[in-house]
């Protein structure tokens, strides 16, 4: 019983440490090297450090000239009456391994 408690406590502490370290490590982990990672970096810059990990990204359409359109679902009950805020992001390849992202709220 004592061993089981120690194992559960160590797992809980590990999860807590990971959750605490997520926001400071976001700029290191997310960069502009791929479309989805660039969008997650933009979400982080918008002030959603944890959302950058847990946001649902859905690719809607893709065009070489204008880039790719992504639909994002952010779960932030403190900023929305419904508890969800839909965003649209365009991701366009600028150079090899670099994407430019523009995001805004959806209607």
Short mmCIF file of N, CA and C in Angstrom, two decimals, residues 28-93:
data_model
loop_
_atom_site.label_atom_id
_atom_site.label_comp_id
_atom_site.label_asym_id
_atom_site.label_seq_id
_atom_site.Cartn_x
_atom_site.Cartn_y
_atom_site.Cartn_z
N UNK A 28 10.11 27.62 -27.45
CA UNK A 28 11.18 26.74 -27.89
C UNK A 28 10.61 25.62 -28.77
N UNK A 29 9.48 25.08 -28.36
CA UNK A 29 8.88 23.95 -29.07
C UNK A 29 8.17 24.38 -30.35
N UNK A 30 7.45 25.52 -30.31
CA UNK A 30 6.71 25.99 -31.47
C UNK A 30 7.50 27.08 -32.19
N UNK A 31 7.70 26.88 -33.49
CA UNK A 31 8.38 27.87 -34.32
C UNK A 31 7.62 27.98 -35.64
N UNK A 32 8.23 28.46 -36.68
CA UNK A 32 7.55 28.65 -37.96
C UNK A 32 7.97 27.61 -39.00
N UNK A 33 8.38 26.42 -38.57
CA UNK A 33 8.92 25.44 -39.50
C UNK A 33 7.86 24.63 -40.24
N UNK A 34 6.64 24.56 -39.73
CA UNK A 34 5.55 23.88 -40.43
C UNK A 34 4.25 24.65 -40.20
N UNK A 35 3.24 24.34 -40.99
CA UNK A 35 1.99 25.09 -40.90
C UNK A 35 1.36 25.00 -39.51
N UNK A 36 1.16 23.81 -39.04
CA UNK A 36 0.47 23.63 -37.76
C UNK A 36 1.28 24.18 -36.59
N UNK A 37 2.58 24.00 -36.62
CA UNK A 37 3.43 24.51 -35.55
C UNK A 37 3.44 26.03 -35.58
N UNK A 38 3.44 26.63 -36.76
CA UNK A 38 3.40 28.09 -36.88
C UNK A 38 2.07 28.63 -36.34
N UNK A 39 0.98 27.93 -36.60
CA UNK A 39 -0.32 28.36 -36.08
C UNK A 39 -0.33 28.25 -34.55
N UNK A 40 0.22 27.18 -34.03
CA UNK A 40 0.28 27.03 -32.57
C UNK A 40 1.15 28.11 -31.93
N UNK A 41 2.21 28.53 -32.63
CA UNK A 41 3.04 29.62 -32.14
C UNK A 41 2.24 30.93 -32.13
N UNK A 42 1.43 31.14 -33.15
CA UNK A 42 0.58 32.34 -33.21
C UNK A 42 -0.44 32.34 -32.08
N UNK A 43 -1.01 31.18 -31.77
CA UNK A 43 -1.96 31.06 -30.66
C UNK A 43 -1.26 31.43 -29.35
N UNK A 44 -0.03 30.97 -29.19
CA UNK A 44 0.75 31.30 -28.00
C UNK A 44 0.97 32.82 -27.91
N UNK A 45 1.30 33.45 -29.05
CA UNK A 45 1.53 34.90 -29.06
C UNK A 45 0.24 35.69 -28.78
N UNK A 46 -0.93 35.10 -29.10
CA UNK A 46 -2.21 35.76 -28.83
C UNK A 46 -2.55 35.73 -27.33
N UNK A 47 -1.78 35.01 -26.54
CA UNK A 47 -2.00 34.99 -25.10
C UNK A 47 -2.67 33.73 -24.60
N UNK A 48 -2.60 32.65 -25.36
CA UNK A 48 -3.18 31.37 -24.96
C UNK A 48 -2.08 30.32 -24.83
N UNK A 49 -1.27 30.37 -23.76
CA UNK A 49 -0.14 29.44 -23.67
C UNK A 49 -0.55 27.97 -23.62
N UNK A 50 -1.59 27.64 -22.88
CA UNK A 50 -2.01 26.24 -22.81
C UNK A 50 -2.83 25.85 -24.03
N UNK A 51 -3.60 26.79 -24.57
CA UNK A 51 -4.40 26.51 -25.76
C UNK A 51 -3.52 26.15 -26.95
N UNK A 52 -2.29 26.68 -26.97
CA UNK A 52 -1.40 26.37 -28.09
C UNK A 52 -1.15 24.87 -28.19
N UNK A 53 -1.29 24.15 -27.10
CA UNK A 53 -1.12 22.70 -27.11
C UNK A 53 -2.42 21.96 -27.40
N UNK A 54 -3.54 22.49 -26.92
CA UNK A 54 -4.79 21.73 -26.92
C UNK A 54 -5.83 22.20 -27.93
N UNK A 55 -5.55 23.22 -28.70
CA UNK A 55 -6.50 23.71 -29.70
C UNK A 55 -6.69 22.68 -30.81
N UNK A 56 -7.90 22.55 -31.26
CA UNK A 56 -8.21 21.63 -32.36
C UNK A 56 -8.02 22.38 -33.67
N UNK A 57 -7.14 21.89 -34.54
CA UNK A 57 -6.88 22.51 -35.84
C UNK A 57 -7.50 21.65 -36.93
N UNK A 58 -8.29 22.29 -37.80
CA UNK A 58 -8.88 21.56 -38.92
C UNK A 58 -8.58 22.32 -40.21
N UNK A 59 -7.93 21.64 -41.15
CA UNK A 59 -7.61 22.26 -42.43
C UNK A 59 -8.88 22.33 -43.26
N UNK A 60 -9.23 23.54 -43.72
CA UNK A 60 -10.47 23.72 -44.47
C UNK A 60 -10.22 23.70 -45.97
N UNK A 61 -9.22 24.46 -46.42
CA UNK A 61 -8.90 24.51 -47.84
C UNK A 61 -7.45 24.91 -48.03
N UNK A 62 -6.93 24.65 -49.22
CA UNK A 62 -5.53 24.95 -49.51
C UNK A 62 -5.40 25.49 -50.92
N UNK A 63 -4.59 26.52 -51.06
CA UNK A 63 -4.35 27.15 -52.35
C UNK A 63 -2.91 27.65 -52.35
N UNK A 64 -2.16 27.38 -53.41
CA UNK A 64 -0.75 27.78 -53.43
C UNK A 64 -0.56 29.29 -53.32
N UNK A 65 -1.43 30.07 -53.96
CA UNK A 65 -1.25 31.52 -53.96
C UNK A 65 -1.63 32.17 -52.63
N UNK A 66 -2.71 31.71 -52.00
CA UNK A 66 -3.15 32.35 -50.75
C UNK A 66 -2.77 31.55 -49.51
N UNK A 67 -2.36 30.31 -49.64
CA UNK A 67 -1.98 29.50 -48.50
C UNK A 67 -3.09 28.56 -48.07
N UNK A 68 -3.00 28.09 -46.86
CA UNK A 68 -3.98 27.14 -46.33
C UNK A 68 -4.85 27.81 -45.29
N UNK A 69 -6.13 27.47 -45.29
CA UNK A 69 -7.08 27.99 -44.31
C UNK A 69 -7.32 26.92 -43.26
N UNK A 70 -7.16 27.29 -42.00
CA UNK A 70 -7.39 26.39 -40.88
C UNK A 70 -8.49 26.95 -39.99
N UNK A 71 -9.32 26.07 -39.51
CA UNK A 71 -10.35 26.41 -38.53
C UNK A 71 -9.84 25.95 -37.18
N UNK A 72 -9.88 26.83 -36.19
CA UNK A 72 -9.39 26.51 -34.85
C UNK A 72 -10.53 26.58 -33.87
N UNK A 73 -10.52 25.70 -32.91
CA UNK A 73 -11.50 25.76 -31.84
C UNK A 73 -10.74 25.93 -30.53
N UNK A 74 -10.81 27.16 -29.98
CA UNK A 74 -10.20 27.45 -28.69
C UNK A 74 -11.26 27.29 -27.61
N UNK A 75 -10.92 26.63 -26.54
CA UNK A 75 -11.85 26.46 -25.44
C UNK A 75 -11.45 27.43 -24.33
N UNK A 76 -12.14 28.57 -24.29
CA UNK A 76 -11.81 29.59 -23.31
C UNK A 76 -13.09 30.21 -22.75
N UNK A 77 -13.64 29.59 -21.76
CA UNK A 77 -14.91 30.01 -21.19
C UNK A 77 -14.85 31.42 -20.59
N UNK A 78 -13.68 31.89 -20.20
CA UNK A 78 -13.59 33.19 -19.57
C UNK A 78 -13.70 34.35 -20.57
N UNK A 79 -13.62 34.09 -21.88
CA UNK A 79 -13.69 35.16 -22.87
C UNK A 79 -14.92 35.07 -23.76
N UNK A 80 -15.73 34.08 -23.59
CA UNK A 80 -16.85 33.86 -24.49
C UNK A 80 -18.07 33.39 -23.71
N UNK A 81 -19.24 33.85 -24.14
CA UNK A 81 -20.47 33.44 -23.47
C UNK A 81 -20.74 31.95 -23.67
N UNK A 82 -20.37 31.41 -24.83
CA UNK A 82 -20.63 30.01 -25.11
C UNK A 82 -19.52 29.09 -24.61
N UNK A 83 -18.39 29.67 -24.24
CA UNK A 83 -17.27 28.85 -23.78
C UNK A 83 -16.35 28.41 -24.90
N UNK A 84 -16.64 28.80 -26.12
CA UNK A 84 -15.80 28.45 -27.26
C UNK A 84 -15.64 29.66 -28.16
N UNK A 85 -14.46 29.85 -28.69
CA UNK A 85 -14.21 30.95 -29.61
C UNK A 85 -13.65 30.39 -30.90
N UNK A 86 -14.40 30.50 -32.02
CA UNK A 86 -13.88 30.00 -33.29
C UNK A 86 -12.90 31.01 -33.92
N UNK A 87 -11.82 30.53 -34.41
CA UNK A 87 -10.82 31.34 -35.09
C UNK A 87 -10.56 30.74 -36.46
N UNK A 88 -10.17 31.59 -37.39
CA UNK A 88 -9.70 31.15 -38.70
C UNK A 88 -8.27 31.64 -38.85
N UNK A 89 -7.40 30.80 -39.37
CA UNK A 89 -6.00 31.18 -39.59
C UNK A 89 -5.60 30.80 -41.01
N UNK A 90 -4.90 31.72 -41.65
CA UNK A 90 -4.28 31.45 -42.94
C UNK A 90 -2.81 31.22 -42.71
N UNK A 91 -2.29 30.18 -43.29
CA UNK A 91 -0.87 29.84 -43.18
C UNK A 91 -0.30 29.77 -44.59
N UNK A 92 0.71 30.59 -44.84
CA UNK A 92 1.31 30.63 -46.17
C UNK A 92 2.82 30.42 -46.06
N UNK A 93 3.33 29.59 -46.95
CA UNK A 93 4.77 29.30 -46.97
C UNK A 93 5.50 30.53 -47.52
#
